[in-house]
CSV table of C-alpha atoms in Angstrom, one decimal:
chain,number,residue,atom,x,y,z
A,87,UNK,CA,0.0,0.0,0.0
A,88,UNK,CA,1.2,3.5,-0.5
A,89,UNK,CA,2.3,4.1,2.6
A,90,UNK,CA,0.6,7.0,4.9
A,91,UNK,CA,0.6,9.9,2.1
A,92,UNK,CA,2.9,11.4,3.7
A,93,UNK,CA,3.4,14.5,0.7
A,94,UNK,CA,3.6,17.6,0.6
A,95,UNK,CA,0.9,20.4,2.2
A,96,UNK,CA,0.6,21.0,-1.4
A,97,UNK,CA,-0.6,17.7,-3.0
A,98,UNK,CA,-4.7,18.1,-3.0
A,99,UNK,CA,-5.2,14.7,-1.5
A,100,UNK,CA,-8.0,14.0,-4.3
A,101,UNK,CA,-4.7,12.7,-6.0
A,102,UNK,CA,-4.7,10.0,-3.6
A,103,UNK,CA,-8.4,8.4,-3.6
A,104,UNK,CA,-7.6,6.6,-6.7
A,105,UNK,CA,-4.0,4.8,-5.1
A,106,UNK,CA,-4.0,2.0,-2.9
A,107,UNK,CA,-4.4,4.0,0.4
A,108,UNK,CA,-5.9,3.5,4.0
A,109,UNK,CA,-8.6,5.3,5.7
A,110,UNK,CA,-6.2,6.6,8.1
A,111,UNK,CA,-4.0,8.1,4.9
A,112,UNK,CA,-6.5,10.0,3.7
A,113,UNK,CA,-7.6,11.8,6.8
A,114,UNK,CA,-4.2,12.9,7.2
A,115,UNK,CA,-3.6,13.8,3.5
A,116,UNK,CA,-6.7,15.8,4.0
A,117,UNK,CA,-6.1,17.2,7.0
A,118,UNK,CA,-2.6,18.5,5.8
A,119,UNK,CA,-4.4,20.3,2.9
A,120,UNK,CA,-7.2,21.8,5.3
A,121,UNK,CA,-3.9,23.3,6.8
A,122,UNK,CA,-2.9,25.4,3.9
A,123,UNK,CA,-6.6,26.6,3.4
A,124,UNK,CA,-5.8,30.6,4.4
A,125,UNK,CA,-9.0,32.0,6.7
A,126,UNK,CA,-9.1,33.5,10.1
A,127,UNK,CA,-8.9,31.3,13.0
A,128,UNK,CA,-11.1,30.6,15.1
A,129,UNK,CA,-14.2,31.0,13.2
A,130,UNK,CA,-16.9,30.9,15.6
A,131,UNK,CA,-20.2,28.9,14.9
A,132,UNK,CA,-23.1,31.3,13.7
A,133,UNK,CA,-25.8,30.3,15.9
A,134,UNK,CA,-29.1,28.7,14.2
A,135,UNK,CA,-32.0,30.8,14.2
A,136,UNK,CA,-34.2,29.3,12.2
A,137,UNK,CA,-37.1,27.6,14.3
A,138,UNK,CA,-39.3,24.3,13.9
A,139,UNK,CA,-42.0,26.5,12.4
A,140,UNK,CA,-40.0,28.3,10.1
A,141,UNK,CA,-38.8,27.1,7.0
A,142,UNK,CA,-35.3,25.4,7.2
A,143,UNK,CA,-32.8,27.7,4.7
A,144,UNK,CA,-30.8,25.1,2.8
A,145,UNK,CA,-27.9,26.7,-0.1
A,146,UNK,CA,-25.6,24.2,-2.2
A,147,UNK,CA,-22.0,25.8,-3.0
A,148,UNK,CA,-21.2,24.3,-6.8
A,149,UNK,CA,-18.9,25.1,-9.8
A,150,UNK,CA,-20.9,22.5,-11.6
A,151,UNK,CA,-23.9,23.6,-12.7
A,152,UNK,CA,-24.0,22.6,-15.9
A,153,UNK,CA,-24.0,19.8,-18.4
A,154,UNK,CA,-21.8,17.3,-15.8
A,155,UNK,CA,-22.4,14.3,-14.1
A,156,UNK,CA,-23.7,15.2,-10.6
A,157,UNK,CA,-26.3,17.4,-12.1
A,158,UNK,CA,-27.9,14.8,-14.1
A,159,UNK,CA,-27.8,12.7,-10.7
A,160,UNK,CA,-29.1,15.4,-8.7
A,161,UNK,CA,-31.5,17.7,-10.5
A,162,UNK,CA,-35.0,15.7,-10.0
A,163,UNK,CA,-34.3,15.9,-6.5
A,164,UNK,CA,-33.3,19.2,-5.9
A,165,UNK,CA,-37.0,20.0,-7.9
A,166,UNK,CA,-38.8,17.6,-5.3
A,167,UNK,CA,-37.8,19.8,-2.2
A,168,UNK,CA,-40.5,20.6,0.1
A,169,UNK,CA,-41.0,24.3,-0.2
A,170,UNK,CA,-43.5,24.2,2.8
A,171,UNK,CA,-40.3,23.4,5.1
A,172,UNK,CA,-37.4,24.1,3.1
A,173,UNK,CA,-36.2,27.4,1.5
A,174,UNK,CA,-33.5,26.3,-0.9
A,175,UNK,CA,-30.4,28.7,-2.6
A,176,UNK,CA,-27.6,28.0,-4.8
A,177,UNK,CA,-24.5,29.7,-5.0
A,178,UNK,CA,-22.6,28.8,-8.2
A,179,UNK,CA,-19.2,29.4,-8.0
A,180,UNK,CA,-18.0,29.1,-12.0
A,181,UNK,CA,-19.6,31.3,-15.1
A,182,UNK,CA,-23.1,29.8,-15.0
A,183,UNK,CA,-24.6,27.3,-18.3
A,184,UNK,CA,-26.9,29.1,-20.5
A,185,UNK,CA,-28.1,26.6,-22.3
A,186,UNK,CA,-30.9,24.5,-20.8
A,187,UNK,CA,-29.5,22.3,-18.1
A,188,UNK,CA,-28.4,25.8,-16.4
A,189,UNK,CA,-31.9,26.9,-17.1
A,190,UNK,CA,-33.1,24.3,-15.2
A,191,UNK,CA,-30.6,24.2,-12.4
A,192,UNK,CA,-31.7,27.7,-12.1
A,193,UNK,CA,-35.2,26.9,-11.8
A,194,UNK,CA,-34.7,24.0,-9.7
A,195,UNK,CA,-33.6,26.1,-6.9
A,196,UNK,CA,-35.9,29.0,-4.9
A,197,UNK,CA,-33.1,30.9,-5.5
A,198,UNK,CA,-30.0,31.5,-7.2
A,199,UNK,CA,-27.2,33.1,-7.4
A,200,UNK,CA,-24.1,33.8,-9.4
A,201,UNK,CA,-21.2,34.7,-7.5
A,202,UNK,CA,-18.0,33.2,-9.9
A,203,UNK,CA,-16.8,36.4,-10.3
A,204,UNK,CA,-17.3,37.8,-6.4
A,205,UNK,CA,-14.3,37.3,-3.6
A,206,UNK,CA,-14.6,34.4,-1.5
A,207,UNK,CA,-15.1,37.1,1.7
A,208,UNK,CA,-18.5,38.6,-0.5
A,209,UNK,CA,-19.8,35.0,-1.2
A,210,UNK,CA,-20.1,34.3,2.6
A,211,UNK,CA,-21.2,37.9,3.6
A,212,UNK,CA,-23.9,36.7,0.9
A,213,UNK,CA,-25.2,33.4,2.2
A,214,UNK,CA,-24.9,35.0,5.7
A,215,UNK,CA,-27.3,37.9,4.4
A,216,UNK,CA,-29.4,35.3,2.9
A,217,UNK,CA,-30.4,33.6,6.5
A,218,UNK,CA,-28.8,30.2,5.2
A,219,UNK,CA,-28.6,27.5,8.2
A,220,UNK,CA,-27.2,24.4,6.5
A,221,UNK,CA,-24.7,24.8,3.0
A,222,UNK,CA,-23.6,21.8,1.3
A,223,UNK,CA,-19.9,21.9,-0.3
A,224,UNK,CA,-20.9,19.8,-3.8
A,225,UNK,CA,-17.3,20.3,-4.5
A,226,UNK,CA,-15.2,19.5,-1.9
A,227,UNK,CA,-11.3,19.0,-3.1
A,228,UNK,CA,-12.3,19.0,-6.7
A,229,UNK,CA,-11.7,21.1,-9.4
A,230,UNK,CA,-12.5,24.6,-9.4
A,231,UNK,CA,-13.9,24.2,-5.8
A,232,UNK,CA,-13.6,27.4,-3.6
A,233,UNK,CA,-12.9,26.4,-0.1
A,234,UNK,CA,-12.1,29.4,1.5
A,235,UNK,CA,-16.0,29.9,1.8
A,236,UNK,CA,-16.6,27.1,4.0
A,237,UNK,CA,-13.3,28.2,6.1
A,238,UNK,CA,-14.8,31.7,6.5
A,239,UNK,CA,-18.0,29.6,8.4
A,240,UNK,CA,-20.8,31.1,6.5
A,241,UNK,CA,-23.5,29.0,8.2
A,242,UNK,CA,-24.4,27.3,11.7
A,243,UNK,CA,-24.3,24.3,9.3
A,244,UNK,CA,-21.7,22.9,7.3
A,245,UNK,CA,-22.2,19.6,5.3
A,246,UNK,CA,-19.6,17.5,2.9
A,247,UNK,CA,-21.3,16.1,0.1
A,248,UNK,CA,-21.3,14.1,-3.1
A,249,UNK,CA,-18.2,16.0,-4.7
A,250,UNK,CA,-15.2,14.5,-2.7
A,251,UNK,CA,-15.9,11.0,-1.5
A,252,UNK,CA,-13.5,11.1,1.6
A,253,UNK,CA,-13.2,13.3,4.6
A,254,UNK,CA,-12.4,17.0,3.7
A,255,UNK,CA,-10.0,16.7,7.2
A,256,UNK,CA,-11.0,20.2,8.6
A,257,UNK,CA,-12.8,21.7,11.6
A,258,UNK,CA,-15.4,23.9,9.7
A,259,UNK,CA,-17.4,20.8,8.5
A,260,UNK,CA,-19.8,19.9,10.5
A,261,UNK,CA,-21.0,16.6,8.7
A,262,UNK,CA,-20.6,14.3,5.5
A,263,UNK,CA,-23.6,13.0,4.3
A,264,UNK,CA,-23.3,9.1,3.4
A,265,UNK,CA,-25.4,5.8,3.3
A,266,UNK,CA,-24.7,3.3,5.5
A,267,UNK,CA,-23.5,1.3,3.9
A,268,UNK,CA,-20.9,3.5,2.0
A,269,UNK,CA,-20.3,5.3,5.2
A,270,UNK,CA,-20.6,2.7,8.3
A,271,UNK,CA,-19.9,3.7,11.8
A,272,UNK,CA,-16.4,1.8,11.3
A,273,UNK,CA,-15.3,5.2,9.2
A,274,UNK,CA,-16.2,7.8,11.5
A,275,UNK,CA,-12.6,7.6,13.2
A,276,UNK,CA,-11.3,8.1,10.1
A,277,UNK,CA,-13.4,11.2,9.3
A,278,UNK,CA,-12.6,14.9,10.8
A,279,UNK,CA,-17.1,15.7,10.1
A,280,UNK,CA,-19.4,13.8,12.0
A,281,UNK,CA,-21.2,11.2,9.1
A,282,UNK,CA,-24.6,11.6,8.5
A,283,UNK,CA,-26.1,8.5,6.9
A,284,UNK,CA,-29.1,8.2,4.6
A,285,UNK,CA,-30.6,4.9,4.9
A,286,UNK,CA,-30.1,3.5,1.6
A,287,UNK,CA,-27.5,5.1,-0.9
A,288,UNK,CA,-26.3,8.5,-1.2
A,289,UNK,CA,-25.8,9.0,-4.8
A,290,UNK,CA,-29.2,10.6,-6.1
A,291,UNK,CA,-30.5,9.0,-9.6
A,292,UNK,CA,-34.1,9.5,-11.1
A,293,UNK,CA,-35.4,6.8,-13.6
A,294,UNK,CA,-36.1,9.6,-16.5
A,295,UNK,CA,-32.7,9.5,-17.1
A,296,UNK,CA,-32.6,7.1,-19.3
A,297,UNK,CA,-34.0,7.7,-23.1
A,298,UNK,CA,-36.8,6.0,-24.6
A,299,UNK,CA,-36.6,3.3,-26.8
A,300,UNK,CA,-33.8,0.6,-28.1
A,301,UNK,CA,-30.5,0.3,-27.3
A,302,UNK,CA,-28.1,0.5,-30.3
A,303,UNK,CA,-27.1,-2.3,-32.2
A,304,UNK,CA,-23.4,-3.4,-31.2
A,305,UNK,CA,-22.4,-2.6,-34.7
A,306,UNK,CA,-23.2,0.9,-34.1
A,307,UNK,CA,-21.1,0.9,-31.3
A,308,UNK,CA,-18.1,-0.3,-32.7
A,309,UNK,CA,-18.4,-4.0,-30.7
A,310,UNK,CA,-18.5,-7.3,-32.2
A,311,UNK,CA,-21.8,-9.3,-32.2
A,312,UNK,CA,-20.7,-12.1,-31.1
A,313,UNK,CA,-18.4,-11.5,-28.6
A,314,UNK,CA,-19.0,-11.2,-24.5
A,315,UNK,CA,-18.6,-7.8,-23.8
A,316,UNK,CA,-17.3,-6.5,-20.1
A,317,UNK,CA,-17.6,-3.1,-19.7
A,318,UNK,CA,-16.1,0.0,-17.3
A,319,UNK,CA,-16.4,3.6,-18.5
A,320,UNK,CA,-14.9,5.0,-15.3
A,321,UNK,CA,-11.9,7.7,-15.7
A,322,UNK,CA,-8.8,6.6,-17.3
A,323,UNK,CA,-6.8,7.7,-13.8
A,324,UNK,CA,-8.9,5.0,-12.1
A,325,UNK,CA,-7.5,1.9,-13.8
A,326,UNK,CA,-4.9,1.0,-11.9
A,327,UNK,CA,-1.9,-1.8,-13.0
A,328,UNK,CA,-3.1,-4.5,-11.2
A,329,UNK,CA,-7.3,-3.8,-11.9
A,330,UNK,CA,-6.2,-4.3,-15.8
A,331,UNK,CA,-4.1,-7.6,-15.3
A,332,UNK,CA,-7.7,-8.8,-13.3
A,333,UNK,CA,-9.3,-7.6,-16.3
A,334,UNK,CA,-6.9,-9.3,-19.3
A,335,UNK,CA,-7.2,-12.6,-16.9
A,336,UNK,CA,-10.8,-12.4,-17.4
A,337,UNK,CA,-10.5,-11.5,-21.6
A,338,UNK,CA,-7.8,-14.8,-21.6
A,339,UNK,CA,-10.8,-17.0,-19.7
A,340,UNK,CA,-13.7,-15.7,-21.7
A,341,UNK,CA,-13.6,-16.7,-25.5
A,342,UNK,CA,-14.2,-14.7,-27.6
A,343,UNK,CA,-14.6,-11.6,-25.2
A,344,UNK,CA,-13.7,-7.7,-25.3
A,345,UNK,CA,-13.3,-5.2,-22.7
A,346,UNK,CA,-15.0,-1.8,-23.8
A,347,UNK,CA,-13.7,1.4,-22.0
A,348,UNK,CA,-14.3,4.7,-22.3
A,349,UNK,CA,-12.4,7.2,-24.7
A,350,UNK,CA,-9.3,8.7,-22.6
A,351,UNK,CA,-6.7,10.6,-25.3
A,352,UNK,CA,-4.4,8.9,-27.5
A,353,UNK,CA,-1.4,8.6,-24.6
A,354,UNK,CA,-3.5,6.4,-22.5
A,355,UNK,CA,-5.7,4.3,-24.9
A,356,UNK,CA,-1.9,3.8,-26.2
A,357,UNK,CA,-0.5,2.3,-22.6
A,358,UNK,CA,-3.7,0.4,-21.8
A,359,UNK,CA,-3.5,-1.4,-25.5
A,360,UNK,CA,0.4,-1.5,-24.6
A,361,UNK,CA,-0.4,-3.6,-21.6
A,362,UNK,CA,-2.7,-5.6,-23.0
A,363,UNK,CA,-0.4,-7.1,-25.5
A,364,UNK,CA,2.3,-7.5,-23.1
A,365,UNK,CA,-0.1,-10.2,-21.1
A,366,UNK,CA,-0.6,-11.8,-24.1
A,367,UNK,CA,-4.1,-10.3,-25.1
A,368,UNK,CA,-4.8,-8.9,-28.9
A,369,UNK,CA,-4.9,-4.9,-28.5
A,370,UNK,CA,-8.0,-4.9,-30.8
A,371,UNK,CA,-9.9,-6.9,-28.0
A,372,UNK,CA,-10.2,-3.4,-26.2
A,373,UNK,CA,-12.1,-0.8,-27.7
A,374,UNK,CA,-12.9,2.4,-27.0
A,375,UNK,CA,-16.1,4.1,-26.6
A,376,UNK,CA,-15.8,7.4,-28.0
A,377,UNK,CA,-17.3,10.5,-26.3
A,378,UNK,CA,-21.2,10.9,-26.9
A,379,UNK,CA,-24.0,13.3,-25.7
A,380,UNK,CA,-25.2,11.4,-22.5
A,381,UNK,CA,-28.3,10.3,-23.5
A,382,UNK,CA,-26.9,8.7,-26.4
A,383,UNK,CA,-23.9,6.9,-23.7
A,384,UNK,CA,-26.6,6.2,-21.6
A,385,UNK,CA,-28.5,4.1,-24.0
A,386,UNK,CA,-25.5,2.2,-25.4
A,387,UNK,CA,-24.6,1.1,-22.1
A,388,UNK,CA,-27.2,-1.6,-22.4
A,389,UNK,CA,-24.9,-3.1,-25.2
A,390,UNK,CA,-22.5,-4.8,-22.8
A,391,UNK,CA,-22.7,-8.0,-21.2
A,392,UNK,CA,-21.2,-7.2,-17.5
A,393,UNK,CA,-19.9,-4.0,-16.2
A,394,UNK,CA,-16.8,-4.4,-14.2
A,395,UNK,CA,-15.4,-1.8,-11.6
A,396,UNK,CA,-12.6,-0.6,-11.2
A,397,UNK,CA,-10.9,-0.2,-7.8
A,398,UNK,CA,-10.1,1.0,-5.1
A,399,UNK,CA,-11.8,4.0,-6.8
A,400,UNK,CA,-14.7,2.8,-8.0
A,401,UNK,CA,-17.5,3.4,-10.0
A,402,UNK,CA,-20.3,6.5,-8.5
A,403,UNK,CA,-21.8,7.5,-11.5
A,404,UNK,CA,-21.1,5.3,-13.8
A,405,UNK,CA,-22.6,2.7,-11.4
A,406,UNK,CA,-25.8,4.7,-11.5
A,407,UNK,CA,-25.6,4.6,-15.3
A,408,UNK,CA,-25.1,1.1,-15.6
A,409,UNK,CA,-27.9,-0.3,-13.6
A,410,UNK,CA,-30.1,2.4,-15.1
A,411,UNK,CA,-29.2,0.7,-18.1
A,412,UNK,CA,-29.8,-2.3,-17.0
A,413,UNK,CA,-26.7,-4.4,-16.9
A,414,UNK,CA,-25.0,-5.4,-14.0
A,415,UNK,CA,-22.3,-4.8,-12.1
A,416,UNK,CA,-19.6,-6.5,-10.3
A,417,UNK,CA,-17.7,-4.2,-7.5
A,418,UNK,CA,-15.1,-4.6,-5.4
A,419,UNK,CA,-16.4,-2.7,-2.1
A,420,UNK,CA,-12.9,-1.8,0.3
A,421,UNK,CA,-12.6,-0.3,3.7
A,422,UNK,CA,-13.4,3.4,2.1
A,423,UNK,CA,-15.6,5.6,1.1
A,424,UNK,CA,-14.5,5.5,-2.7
A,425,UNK,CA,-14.8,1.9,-2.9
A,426,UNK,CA,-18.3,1.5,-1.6
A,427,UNK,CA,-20.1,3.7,-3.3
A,428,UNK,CA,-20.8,0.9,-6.3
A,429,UNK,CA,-21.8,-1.4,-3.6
A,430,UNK,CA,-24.2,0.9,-1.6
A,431,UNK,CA,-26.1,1.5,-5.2
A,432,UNK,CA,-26.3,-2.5,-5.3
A,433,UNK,CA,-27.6,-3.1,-2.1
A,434,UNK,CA,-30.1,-0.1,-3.1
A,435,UNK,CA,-31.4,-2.6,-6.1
A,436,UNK,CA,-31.3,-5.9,-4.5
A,437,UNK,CA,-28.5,-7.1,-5.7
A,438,UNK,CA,-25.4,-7.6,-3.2
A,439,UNK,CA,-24.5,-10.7,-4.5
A,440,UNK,CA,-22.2,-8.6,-6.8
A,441,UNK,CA,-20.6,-6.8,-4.1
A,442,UNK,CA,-17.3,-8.8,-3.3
A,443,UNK,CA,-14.8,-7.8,-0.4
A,444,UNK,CA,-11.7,-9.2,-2.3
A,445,UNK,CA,-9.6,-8.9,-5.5
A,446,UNK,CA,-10.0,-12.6,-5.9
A,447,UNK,CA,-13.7,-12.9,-5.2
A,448,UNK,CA,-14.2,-10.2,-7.1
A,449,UNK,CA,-12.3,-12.1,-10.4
A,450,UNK,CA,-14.3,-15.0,-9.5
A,451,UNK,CA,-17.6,-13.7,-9.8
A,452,UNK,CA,-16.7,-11.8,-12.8
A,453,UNK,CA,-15.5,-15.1,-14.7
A,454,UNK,CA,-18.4,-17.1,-13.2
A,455,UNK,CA,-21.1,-14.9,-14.8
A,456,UNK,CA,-19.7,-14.6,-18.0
A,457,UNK,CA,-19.2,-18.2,-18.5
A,458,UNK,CA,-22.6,-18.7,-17.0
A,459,UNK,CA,-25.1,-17.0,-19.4
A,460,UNK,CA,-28.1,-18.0,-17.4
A,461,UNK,CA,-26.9,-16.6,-14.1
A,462,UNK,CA,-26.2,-13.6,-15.6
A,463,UNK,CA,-29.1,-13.4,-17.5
A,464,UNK,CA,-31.5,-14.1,-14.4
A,465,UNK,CA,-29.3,-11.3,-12.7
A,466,UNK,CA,-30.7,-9.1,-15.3
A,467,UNK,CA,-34.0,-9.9,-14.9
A,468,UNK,CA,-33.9,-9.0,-11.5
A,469,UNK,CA,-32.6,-5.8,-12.0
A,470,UNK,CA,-34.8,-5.0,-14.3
A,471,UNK,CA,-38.1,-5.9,-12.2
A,472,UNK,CA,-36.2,-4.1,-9.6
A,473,UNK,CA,-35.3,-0.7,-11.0
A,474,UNK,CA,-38.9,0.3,-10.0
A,475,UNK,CA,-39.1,-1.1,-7.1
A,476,UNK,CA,-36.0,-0.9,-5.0
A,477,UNK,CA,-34.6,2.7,-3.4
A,478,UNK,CA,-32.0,3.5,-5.9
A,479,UNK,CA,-34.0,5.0,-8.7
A,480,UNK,CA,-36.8,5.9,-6.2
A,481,UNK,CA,-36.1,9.7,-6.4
A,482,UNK,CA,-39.7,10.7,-4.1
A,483,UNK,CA,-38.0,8.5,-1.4
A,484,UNK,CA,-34.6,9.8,-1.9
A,485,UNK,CA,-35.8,13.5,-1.2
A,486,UNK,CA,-37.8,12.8,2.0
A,487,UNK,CA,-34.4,10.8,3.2
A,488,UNK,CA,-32.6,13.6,2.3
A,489,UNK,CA,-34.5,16.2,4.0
A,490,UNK,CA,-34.8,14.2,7.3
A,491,UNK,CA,-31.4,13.9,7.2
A,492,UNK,CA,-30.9,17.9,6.9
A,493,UNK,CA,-33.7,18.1,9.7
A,494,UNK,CA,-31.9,15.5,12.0
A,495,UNK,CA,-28.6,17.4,11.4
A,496,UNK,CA,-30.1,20.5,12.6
A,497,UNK,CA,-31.6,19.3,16.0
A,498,UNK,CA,-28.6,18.2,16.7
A,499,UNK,CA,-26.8,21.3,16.1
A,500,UNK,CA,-29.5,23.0,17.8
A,501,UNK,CA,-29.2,20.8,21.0
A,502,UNK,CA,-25.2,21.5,21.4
């Protein structure tokens, strides 16, 4: 393992999710980068004022809205709210979309604001001014993220979510929001925020997603017809050495088998094609998926035989995208946050048979099923009864969870 990540105040420990690290590593990588966020110190806690018969003031801090991936997960819900009980603002920290996803972020919210191009000290004078009493950080460590804001203690209520799956290692979050399973109560000592878990899964998905109709024919999609197909579309950075020897051990089992991954620049489709003829496997047995609009990705997904993740950063929307697809997906769940985030979506669809807790399980399973047609065709099925059925793609139930958990965060806040 790599060691205790012990770099430099410098490195955004981001860098460090997708490398074979501990729990304990990344609180500490985090922690060190917390250190080099500049803000006065102490910043007091604002005190709540907000009461049970007033409407609780609720403002999400993003450089992402716009056409990206935690938008498409999160829009339905953030146009479910309850506006007899909650008052929700954005505050969107990058040159806001035009087009029609920001037009509907826009709407989604009660209120919102663009404050890319005001100081960080302005932005929390603003959400002060506004009354807010909990603000989620969608960002966290992530590109283009502004975390001086949260530093400066805006609100009573400070929350970790979605953006950065680990602990943001510093004193002015109050929470993370998780699932618990994603986020068990074995994690907290390795978290600087007190978690808050929803009871199922804590990605957000809606059904509508997905388009109507078939999916494309393999041919259209560049895959052979007759070949098993094993799928990941996660980030380039994410395949990791030893996840592609596991995954050329399964294309050397499987006849006549390819592995589809997504597009990733001609440097590393190069190395990954590299590699897999050093162990042995013909190049042309991985192809790439070439960039499409999403709802053109999302219905070619259904083309592939098995999704496999990779690990230990694993699969979060792509997951989502997979089993809203309908094919299923083996994981590789870890000790965490990042690696069981594919297998809290699972659970959340009835089907944690495909979680395994170990490299070699975890090759196992993926060899059993696709030398097995009829397991892996009855594990379709039950996904598919299941989408509507099951919590993951239940978005109605994913709001209330969501503002309970909001509600329970603030009595407790209120009862320090």
């Amino acid at each position: 393992e790599a060691g205790d990540a012990d770099a430099q105040d410098s490195v955004n420990p981001f860098n460090i999710l997708a490398m074979p690290t501990s729990a304990l590593a990344q609180l500490r990588a985090a922690e060190r980068w917390a250190r080099t966020i500049p803000g006065p110190s102490p910043v007091s806690r604002r005190p709540l004022s907000a009461t049970r018969s007033e409407r609780l003031r609720v403002g999400f801090v993003s450089s992402d809205f716009r056409p990206h991936p935690m938008v498409y997960l999160s829009i339905a819900y953030w146009e479910r709210f309850d506006r007899d009980r909650f008052e929700t603002f954005a505050y969107g920290i990058q040159t806001p979309d035009r087009g029609p996803i920001g037009t509907r972020v826009a709407r989604a919210f009660e209120h919102f604001a663009d404050v890319s191009e005001a100081p960080v000290g302005a932005i929390a004078e603003r959400i002060r001014g506004d009354g807010i009493e909990v603000l989620i950080d969608l960002n966290g460590y992530t590109r283009n993220s502004r975390e001086q804001i949260f530093a400066l203690r805006p609100a009573p209520i400070q929350i970790n979510y979605l953006g950065y799956p680990g602990t943001l290692g510093a004193d002015w979050y109050d929470y993370a929001l998780v699932d618990r399973y994603s986020g068990p109560d074995a994690l907290q000592p390795f978290f600087s925020e007190r978690l808050l878990p929803l009871p199922h899964m804590s990605i957000p998905s809606h059904p509508a997603r997905l388009p109507a109709g078939p999916a494309p024919a393999r041919a259209e999609c560049g895959l052979p017809n007759d070949a098993f197909v094993f799928a990941c579309f996660n980030n380039a950075y994410k395949i990791l050495p030893d996840v592609f020897a596991v995954w050329m051990r399964l294309l050397h089992a499987t006849e006549r088998s390819v592995l589809w991954l997504a597009e990733s620049g001609a440097d590393p489709e190069a190395s990954l094609r590299s590699s897999a003829r050093a162990a042995g496997i013909d190049p042309a047995r991985v192809v790439f998926a070439p960039r499409a609009p999403l709802e053109r990705h999302l219905a070619r997904i259904a083309a592939a035989d098995l999704v496999i993740d990779s690990f230990p950063y694993g699969a979060h929307t792509t997951a989502n995208d997979a089993l809203l697809a309908g094919v299923p997906l083996v994981t590789h769940a870890g000790e965490t946050l990042v690696t069981r985030i594919a297998g809290s979506q699972l659970l959340a669809t009835g089907l944690p048979e495909l979680v395994t807790s170990d490299r070699t399980a975890y090759e196992a399973l993926a060899r059993e099923l696709a030398q097995n047609p009829g397991e892996l065709s009855r594990f379709r099925a039950r996904l598919a009864a299941n989408r509507s059925s099951f919590p993951l793609f239940d978005t109605a139930r994913f709001t209330r969870d969501f503002e309970t958990a909001l509600l329970r965060a603030r009595d407790q806040i209120a009862s320090l």
